[in-house]
Short mmCIF file of C-alpha atoms and ligand atoms in Angstrom, two decimals:
data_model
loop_
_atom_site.label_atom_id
_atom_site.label_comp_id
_atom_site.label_asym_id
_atom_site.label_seq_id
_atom_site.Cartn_x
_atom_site.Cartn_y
_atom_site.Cartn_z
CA UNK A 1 174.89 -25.21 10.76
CA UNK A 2 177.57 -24.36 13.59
CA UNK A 3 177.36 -20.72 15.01
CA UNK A 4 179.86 -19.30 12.02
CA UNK A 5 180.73 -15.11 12.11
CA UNK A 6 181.11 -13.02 9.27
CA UNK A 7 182.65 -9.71 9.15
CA UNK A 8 180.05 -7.29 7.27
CA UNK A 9 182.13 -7.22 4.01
CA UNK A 10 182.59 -11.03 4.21
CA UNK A 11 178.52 -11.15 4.32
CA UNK A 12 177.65 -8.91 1.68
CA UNK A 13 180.35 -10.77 -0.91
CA UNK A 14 178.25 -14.43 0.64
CA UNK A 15 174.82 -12.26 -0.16
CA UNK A 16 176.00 -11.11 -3.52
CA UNK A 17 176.76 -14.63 -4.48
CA UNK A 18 173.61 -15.51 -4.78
CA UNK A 19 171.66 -14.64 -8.05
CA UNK A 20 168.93 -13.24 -6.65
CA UNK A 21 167.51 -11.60 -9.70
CA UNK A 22 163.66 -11.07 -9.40
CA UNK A 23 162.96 -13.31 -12.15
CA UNK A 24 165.01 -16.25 -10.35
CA UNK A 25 163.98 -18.15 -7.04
CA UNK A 26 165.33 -16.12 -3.80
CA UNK A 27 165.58 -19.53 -1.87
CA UNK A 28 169.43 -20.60 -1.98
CA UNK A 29 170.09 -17.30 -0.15
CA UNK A 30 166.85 -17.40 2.54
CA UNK A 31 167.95 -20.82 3.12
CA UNK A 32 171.58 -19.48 3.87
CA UNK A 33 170.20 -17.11 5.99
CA UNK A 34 167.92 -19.15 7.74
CA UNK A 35 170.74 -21.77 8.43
CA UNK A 36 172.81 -18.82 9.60
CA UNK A 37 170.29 -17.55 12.15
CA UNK A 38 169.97 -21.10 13.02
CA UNK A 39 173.21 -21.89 14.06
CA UNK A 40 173.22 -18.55 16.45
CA UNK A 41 169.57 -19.82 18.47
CA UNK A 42 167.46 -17.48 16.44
CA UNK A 43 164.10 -19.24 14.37
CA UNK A 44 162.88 -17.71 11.60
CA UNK A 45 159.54 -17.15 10.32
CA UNK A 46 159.40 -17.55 6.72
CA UNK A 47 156.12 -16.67 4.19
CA UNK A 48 156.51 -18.53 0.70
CA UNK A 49 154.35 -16.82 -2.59
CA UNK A 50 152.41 -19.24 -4.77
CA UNK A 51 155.46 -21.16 -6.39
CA UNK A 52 157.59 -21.82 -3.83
CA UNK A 53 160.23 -20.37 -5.41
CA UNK A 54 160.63 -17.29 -3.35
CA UNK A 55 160.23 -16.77 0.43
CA UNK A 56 160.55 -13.38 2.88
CA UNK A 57 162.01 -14.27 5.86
CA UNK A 58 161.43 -12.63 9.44
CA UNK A 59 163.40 -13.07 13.14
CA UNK A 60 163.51 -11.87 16.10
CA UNK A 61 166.47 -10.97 18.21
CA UNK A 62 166.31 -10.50 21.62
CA UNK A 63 162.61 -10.70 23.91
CA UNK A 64 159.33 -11.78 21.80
CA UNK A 65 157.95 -8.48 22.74
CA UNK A 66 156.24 -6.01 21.31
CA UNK A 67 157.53 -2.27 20.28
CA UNK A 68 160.67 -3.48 18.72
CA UNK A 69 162.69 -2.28 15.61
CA UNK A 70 162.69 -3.63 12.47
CA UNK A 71 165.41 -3.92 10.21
CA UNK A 72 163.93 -4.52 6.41
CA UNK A 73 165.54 -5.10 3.36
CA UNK A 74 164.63 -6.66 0.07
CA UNK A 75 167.02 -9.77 -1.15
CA UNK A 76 166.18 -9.91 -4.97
CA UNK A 77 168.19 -7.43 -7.70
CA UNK A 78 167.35 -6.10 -10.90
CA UNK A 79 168.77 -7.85 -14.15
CA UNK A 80 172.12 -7.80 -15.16
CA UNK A 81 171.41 -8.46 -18.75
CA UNK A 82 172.50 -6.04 -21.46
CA UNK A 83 174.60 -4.50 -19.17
CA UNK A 84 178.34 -4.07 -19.57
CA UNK A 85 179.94 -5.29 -16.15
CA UNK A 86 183.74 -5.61 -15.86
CA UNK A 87 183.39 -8.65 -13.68
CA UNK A 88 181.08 -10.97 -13.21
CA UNK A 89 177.91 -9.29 -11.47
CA UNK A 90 177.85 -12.08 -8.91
CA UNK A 91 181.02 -12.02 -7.45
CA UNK A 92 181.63 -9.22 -5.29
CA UNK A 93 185.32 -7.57 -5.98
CA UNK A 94 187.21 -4.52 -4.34
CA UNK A 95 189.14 -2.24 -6.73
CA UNK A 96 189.63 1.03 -5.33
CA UNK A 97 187.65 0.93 -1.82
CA UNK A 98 184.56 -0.12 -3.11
CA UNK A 99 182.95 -3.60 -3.24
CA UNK A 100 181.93 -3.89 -6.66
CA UNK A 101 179.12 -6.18 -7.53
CA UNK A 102 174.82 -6.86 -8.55
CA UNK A 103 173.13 -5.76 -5.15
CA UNK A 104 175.99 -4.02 -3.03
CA UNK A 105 174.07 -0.55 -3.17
CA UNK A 106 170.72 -2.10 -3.68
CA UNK A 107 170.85 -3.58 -0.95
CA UNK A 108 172.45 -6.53 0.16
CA UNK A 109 175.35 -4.45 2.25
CA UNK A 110 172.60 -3.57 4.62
CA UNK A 111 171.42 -6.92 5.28
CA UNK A 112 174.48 -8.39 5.53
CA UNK A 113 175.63 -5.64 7.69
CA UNK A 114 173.16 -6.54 10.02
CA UNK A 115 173.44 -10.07 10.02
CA UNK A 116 176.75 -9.82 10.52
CA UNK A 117 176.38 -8.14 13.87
CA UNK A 118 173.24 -10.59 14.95
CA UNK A 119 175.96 -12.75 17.39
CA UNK A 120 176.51 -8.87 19.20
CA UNK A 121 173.28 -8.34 19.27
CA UNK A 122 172.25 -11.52 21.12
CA UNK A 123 175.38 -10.94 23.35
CA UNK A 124 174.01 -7.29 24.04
CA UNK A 125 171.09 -8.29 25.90
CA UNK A 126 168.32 -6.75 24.14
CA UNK A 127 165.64 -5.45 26.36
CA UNK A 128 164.39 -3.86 23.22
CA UNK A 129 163.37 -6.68 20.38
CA UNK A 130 165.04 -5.95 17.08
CA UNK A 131 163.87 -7.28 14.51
CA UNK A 132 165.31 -8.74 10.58
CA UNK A 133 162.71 -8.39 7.64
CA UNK A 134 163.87 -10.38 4.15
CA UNK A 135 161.81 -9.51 1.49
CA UNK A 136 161.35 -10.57 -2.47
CA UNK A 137 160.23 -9.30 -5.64
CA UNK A 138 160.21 -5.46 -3.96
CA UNK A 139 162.51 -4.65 -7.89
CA UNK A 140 159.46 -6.07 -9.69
CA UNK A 141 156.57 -3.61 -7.20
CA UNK A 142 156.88 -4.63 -3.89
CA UNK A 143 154.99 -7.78 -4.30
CA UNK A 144 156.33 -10.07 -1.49
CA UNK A 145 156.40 -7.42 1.56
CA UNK A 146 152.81 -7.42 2.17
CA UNK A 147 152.66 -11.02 3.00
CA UNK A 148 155.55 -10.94 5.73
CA UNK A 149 153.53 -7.58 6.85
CA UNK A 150 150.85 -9.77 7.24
CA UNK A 151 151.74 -12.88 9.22
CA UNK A 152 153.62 -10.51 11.14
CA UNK A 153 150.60 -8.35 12.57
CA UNK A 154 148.60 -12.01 12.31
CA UNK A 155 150.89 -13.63 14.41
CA UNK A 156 153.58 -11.78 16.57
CA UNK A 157 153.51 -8.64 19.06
CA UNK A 158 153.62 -5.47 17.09
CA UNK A 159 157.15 -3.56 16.30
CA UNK A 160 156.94 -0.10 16.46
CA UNK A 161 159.41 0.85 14.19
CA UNK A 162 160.88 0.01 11.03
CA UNK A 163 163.99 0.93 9.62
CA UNK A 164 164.28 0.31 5.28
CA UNK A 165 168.06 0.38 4.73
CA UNK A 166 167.67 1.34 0.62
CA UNK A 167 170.78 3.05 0.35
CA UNK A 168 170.54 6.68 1.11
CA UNK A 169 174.37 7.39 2.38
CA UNK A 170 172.98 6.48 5.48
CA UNK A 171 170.99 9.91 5.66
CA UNK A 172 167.54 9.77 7.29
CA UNK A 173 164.60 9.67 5.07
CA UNK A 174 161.16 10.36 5.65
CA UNK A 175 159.33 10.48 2.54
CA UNK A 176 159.32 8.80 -1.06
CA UNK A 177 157.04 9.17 -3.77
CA UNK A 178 154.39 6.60 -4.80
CA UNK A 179 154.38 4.17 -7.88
CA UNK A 180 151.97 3.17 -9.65
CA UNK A 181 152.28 0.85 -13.07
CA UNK A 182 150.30 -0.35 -15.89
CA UNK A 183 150.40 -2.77 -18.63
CA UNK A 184 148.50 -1.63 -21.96
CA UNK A 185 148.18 -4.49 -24.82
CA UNK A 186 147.01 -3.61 -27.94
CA UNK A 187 144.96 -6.12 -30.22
CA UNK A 188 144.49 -5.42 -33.98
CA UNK A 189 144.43 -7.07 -36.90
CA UNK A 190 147.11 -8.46 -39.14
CA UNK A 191 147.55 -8.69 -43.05
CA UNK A 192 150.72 -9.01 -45.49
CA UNK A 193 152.21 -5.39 -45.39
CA UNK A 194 150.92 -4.82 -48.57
CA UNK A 195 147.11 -4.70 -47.58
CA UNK A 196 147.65 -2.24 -44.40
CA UNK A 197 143.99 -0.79 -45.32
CA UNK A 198 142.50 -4.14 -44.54
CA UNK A 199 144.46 -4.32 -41.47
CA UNK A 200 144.29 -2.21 -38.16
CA UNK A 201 147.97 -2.01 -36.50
CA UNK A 202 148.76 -2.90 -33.10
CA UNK A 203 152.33 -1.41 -32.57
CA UNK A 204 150.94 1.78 -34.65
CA UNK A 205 147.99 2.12 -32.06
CA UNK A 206 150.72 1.63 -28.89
CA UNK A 207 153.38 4.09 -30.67
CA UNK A 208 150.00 6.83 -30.60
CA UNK A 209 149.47 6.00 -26.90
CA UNK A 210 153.17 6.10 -25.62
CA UNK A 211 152.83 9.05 -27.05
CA UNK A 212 149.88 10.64 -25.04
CA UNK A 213 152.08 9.83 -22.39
CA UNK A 214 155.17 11.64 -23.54
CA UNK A 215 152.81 14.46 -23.85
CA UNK A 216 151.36 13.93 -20.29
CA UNK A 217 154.90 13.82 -19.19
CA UNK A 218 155.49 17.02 -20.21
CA UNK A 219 152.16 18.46 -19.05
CA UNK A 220 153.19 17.32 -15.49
CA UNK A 221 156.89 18.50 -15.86
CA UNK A 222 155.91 22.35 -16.93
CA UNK A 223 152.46 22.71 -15.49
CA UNK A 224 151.86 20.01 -12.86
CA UNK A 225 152.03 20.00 -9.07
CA UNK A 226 155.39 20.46 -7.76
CA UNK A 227 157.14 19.62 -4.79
CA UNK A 228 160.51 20.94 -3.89
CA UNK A 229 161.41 18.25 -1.75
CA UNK A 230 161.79 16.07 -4.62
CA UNK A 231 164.12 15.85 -7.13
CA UNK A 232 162.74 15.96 -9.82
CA UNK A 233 159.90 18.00 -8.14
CA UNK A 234 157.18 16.72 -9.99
CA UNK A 235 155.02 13.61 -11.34
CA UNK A 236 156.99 11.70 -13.74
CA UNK A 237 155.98 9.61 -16.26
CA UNK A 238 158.08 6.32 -18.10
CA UNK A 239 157.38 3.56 -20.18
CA UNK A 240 159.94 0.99 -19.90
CA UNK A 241 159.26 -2.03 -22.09
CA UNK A 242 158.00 -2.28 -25.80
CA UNK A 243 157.29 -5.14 -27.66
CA UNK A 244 154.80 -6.40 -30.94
CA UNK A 245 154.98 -7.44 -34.15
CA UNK A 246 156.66 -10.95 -36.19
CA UNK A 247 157.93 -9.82 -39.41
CA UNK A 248 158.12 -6.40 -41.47
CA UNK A 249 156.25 -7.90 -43.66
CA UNK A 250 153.11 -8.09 -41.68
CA UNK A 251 151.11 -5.73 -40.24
CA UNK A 252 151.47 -6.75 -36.39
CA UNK A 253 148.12 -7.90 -34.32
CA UNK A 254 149.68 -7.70 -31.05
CA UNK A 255 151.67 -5.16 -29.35
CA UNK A 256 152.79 -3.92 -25.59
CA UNK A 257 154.23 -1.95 -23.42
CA UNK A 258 154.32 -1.40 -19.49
CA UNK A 259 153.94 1.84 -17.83
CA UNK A 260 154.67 3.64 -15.07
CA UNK A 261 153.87 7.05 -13.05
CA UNK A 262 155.79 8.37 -10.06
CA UNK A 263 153.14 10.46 -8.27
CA UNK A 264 154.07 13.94 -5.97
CA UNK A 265 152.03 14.06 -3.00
CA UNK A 266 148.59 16.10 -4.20
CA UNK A 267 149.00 15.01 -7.22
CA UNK A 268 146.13 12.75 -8.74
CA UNK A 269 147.06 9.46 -10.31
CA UNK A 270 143.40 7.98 -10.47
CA UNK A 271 142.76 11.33 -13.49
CA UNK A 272 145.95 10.06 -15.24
CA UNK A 273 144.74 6.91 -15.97
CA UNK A 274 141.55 8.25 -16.89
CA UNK A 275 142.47 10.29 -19.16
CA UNK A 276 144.80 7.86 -20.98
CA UNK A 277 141.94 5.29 -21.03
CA UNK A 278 139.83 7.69 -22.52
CA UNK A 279 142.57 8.74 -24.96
CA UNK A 280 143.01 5.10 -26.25
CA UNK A 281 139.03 4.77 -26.31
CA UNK A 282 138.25 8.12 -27.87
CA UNK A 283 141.30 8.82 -30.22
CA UNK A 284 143.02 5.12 -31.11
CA UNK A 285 140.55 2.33 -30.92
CA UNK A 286 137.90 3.63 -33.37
CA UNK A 287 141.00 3.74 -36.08
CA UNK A 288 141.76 0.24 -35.35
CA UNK A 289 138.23 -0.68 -34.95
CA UNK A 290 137.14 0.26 -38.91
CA UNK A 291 139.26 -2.52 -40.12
CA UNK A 292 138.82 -5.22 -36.75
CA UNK A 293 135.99 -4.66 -34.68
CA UNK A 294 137.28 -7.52 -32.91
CA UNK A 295 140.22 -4.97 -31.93
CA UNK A 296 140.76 -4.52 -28.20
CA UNK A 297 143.17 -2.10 -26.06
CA UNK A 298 143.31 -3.31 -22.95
CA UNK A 299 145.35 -1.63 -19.59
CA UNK A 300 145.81 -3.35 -16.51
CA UNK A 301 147.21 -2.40 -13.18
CA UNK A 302 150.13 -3.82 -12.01
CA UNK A 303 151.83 -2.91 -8.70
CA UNK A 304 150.91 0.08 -6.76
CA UNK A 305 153.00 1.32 -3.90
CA UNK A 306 151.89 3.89 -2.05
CA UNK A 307 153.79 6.86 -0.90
CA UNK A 308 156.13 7.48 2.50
CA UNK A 309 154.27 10.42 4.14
CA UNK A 310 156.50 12.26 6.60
CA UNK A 311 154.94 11.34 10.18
CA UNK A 312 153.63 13.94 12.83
CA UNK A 313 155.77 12.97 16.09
CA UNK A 314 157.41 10.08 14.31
CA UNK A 315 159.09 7.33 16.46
CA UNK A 316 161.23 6.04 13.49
CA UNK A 317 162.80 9.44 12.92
CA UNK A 318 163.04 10.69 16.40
CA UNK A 319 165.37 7.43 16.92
CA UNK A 320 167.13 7.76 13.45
CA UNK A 321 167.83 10.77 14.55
CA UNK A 322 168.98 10.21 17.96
CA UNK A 323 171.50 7.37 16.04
CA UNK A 324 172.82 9.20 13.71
CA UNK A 325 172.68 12.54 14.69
CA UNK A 326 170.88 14.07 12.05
CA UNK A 327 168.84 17.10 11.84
CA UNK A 328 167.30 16.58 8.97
CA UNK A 329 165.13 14.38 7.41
CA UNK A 330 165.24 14.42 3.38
CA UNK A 331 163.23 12.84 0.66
CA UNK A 332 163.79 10.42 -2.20
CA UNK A 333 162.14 9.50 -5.31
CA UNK A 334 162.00 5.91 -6.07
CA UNK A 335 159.77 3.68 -4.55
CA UNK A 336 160.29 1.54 -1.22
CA UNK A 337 158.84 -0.74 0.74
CA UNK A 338 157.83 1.95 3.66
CA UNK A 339 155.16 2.89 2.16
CA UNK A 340 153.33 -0.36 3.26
CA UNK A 341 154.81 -0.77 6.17
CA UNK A 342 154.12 2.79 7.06
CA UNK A 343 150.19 1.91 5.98
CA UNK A 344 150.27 -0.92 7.87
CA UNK A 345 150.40 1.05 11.14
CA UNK A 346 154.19 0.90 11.85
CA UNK A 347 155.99 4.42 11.85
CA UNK A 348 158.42 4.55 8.98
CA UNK A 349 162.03 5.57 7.76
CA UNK A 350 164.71 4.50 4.74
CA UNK A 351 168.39 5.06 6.15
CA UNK A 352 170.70 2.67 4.48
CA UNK A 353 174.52 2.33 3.08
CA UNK A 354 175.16 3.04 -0.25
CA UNK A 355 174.02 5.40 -3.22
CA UNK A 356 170.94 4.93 -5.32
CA UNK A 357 173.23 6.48 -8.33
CA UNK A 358 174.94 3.23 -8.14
CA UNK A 359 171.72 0.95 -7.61
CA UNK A 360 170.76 -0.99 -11.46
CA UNK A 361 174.08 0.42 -12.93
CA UNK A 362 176.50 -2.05 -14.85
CA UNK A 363 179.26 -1.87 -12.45
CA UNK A 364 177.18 -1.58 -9.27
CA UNK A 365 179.30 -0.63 -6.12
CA UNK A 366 178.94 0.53 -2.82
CA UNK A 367 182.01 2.59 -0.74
CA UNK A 368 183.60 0.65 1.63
CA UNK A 369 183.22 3.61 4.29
CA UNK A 370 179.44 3.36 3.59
CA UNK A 371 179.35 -0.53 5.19
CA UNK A 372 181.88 0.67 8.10
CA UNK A 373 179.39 3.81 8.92
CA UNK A 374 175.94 1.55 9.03
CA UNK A 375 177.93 -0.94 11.10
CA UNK A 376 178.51 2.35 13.25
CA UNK A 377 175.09 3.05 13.08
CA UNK A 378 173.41 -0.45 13.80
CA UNK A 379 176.11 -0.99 16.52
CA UNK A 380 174.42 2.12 17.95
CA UNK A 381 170.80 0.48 17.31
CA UNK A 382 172.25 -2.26 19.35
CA UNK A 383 173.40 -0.13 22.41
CA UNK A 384 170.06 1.32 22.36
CA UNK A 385 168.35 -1.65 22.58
CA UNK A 386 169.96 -3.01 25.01
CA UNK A 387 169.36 0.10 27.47
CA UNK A 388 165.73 -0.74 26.93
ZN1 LIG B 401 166.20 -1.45 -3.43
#
C-alpha cells in the first residue's frame, strides 16, 4: 500500500467501518492497519488467538529502544443488536458536531487519532520510541491483551509507559476497579409440567441464586467497603444474561446465566464466590437433588481483570500530567486493559477522547472537540518524544 494520510476524523469513520464486534473476526481492520503502517516504513508485530480469526497488533515508531510509550487501544465493540440506532452502526455520520457511530467513544477515535498522526511522528524524529498496541476481545474480558503483553516483554526492549486511551474526556486516570465474572449452569431434571414433583427445575434453582446475588448486591451497596473515589463507591454486583428452558410445558433441565462483580479495592472477591457456592450447595441443590440426584450446579470463572492501583512516583502520570496539564488524577469504574499492563511491570494510565456515557449506547457518539483535543494531546506526546 502507498504511504496514504488520513486526517483523524477520516480514520476513525475508516476504523468504524469495520464490524469489529467481539463475536466477529478483527482481521479486515488489523490488516488495514497493518497495510497502513506498511506503506509509511513501520512493521508490525502481530499475535493471532487460536482461530485465526482475531489478531492484536503492535509497532514501533521511532528507535527500537527501550523506555518508550505505549499507545493501547482495543479494536473490537460491543453488539449492536437490539439496539435502536438511527443509522447504521457502521457508518460513522456527523449531525450536530459529533461523529456518530459503533466504537467512536469506545474507542476507535483514539486509535485512529493516533494513526493518523504516525507520518508526524516518523517526521518528528523520535529519540523517545512510541509505541501502537491493537488489541481484541478486551469487550468480552480482556482476553487478547495478555498475549501482545507477552511477546512484547518476550521479544522487544521494555516500554516504560503505557497510555490506555478508553475515553475519559481526555482526563488522566489512575485507577479502575477490577472485574471478575462467572458462568453458573444449572442441571435438573425435566418432566411434562404436569408432574413438577417428579421433576427438579433448572431455571427455578438459577431464579433462587440470581437472587442471593441481588441480595449480596445490596449487602455490598449498604454495608460493604466503600470507596469515595468511585462512583458508585462500592462493590457492585450484575448478572447480565439468562437463559433455560424449551417449552412451558416442560419443566426445564437446563438453565444459565453469567455473572459478574466489580470489586473496590479491600474488598474481597475470593468470599463472594464462596459464599454463593456455598449458597447453591447448601440452600438450592439438595431441592433439586430429591427428585435428580444426577442434578448438578456448576460455576465457572470466566475473565478476571485485575484492578488499576494508583502508582507511588508514577512515570505514566507524571507525563500525563506534564501533557495535559492536569492536577489531578481521577478514577473510573469499568474495567480496562491497565490493569495487566500495569501487572505486567509497565507503569499505567487511561486518558482517552470521548465519554464512557456514550460507550455501548444505541446511538454511540463521540464530540468532535474530543478528537481535536487528543490530537492536541498526542501532538504533544510527539514533541516530547522527540526532545528525548
Ligand atoms: Zn473500551
Amino acid at each position: 500500500m502507498p504511504a496514504k494520510r488520513f486526517t483523524p476524523r477520516k480514520m476513525a469513520e475508516r476504523l468504524v467501518g469495520f464490524d469489529t464486534t467481539s463475536a466477529k473476526s478483527n482481521l479486515d481492520l488489523i490488516d488495514f492497519v497493518e497495510g497502513y503502517l506498511h506503506g509509511h516504513g513501520v512493521p508490525a508485530r502481530r499475535t493471532v488467538d487460536a482461530t485465526g480469526r482475531k489478531a492484536n497488533l503492535f509497532a514501533t515508531l521511532g528507535p527500537e529502544a527501550a523506555g518508550g510509550v505505549v499507545l493501547s487501544g482495543h479494536t473490537d465493540v460491543v453488539p449492536v443488536e437490539g439496539q435502536p440506532w438511527t443509522s447504521d452502526p457502521f457508518v460513522a455520520v456527523e449531525r450536530n458536531s459529533r461523529l456518530y457511530g459503533r466504537g467512536t467513544a469506545d474507542m476507535k477515535s483514539f486509535l485512529a487519532v493516533a494513526l493518523a498522526l504516525v507520518p508526524e511522528a516518523l517526521a518528528a524524529g523520535l529519540k523517545v520510541p512510541l509505541h501502537l498496541a491493537l488489541s481484541y476481545d478486551e469487550e468480552v474480558g480482556c482476553l487478547g491483551v495478555g498475549d501482545l503483553i507477552a511477546d512484547v516483554k518476550a521479544h522487544l526492549p521494555p516500554p516504560r509507559i503505557v497510555v490506555v486511551g478508553e475515553p475519559t474526556n481526555m482526563q488522566l486516570i489512575n485507577a479502575n476497579k477490577g472485574i471478575a465474572g462467572f458462568e453458573t449452569r444449572i442441571t435438573g431434571k425435566e418432566a411434562h409440567s404436569s408432574q413438577p414433583h417428579r421433576a427438579a427445575n433448572a431455571i427455578i434453582a438459577a431464579a433462587k441464586l440470581i437472587g442471593f446475588l441481588a441480595s449480596l448486591a445490596e449487602e455490598k451497596r449498604q454495608a460493604g467497603p466503600k470507596d469515595g473515589r468511585f462512583e458508585p463507591p462500592y462493590t457492585t454486583l450484575n448478572v447480565g444474561t439468562v437463559s433455560g428452558g424449551n417449552a412451558l410445558n416442560i419443566v426445564p433441565r437446563h438453565a444459565r446465566f453469567a455473572w459478574e462483580f466489580r470489586l473496590v479495592p479491600g474488598d474481597d472477591g475470593d468470599a463472594i464466590v464462596t459464599r454463593f457456592r456455598r449458597f447453591a450447595e447448601q440452600e438450592v441443590l439438595p431441592d433439586l437433588r430429591r427428585a435428580a440426584p444426577e442434578a448438578d450446579i456448576e460455576t465457572k470463572a470466566l475473565a478476571q481483570v485485575p484492578p488499576l492501583t494508583p502508582e507511588p512516583d508514577s512515570a505514566a502520570e507524571a507525563l500525563v500530567r506534564r501533557l495535559t496539564g492536569a492536577n489531578r488524577a481521577e478514577t473510573v469504574c469499568f474495567a480496562t486493559e491497565g490493569g495487566l499492563f500495569q501487572e505486567a511491570g509497565f507503569s499505567t494510565v487511561i486518558c482517552g477522547p470521548g465519554s464512557i456515557d456514550q460507550a455501548h449506547q444505541p446511538d454511540e457518539f463521540i464530540e468532535l472537540a474530543q478528537i481535536e483535543a487528543c490530537e492536541a494531546f498526542l501532538r504533544k506526546l510527539i514533541a516530547w518524544a522527540a526532545e528525548g
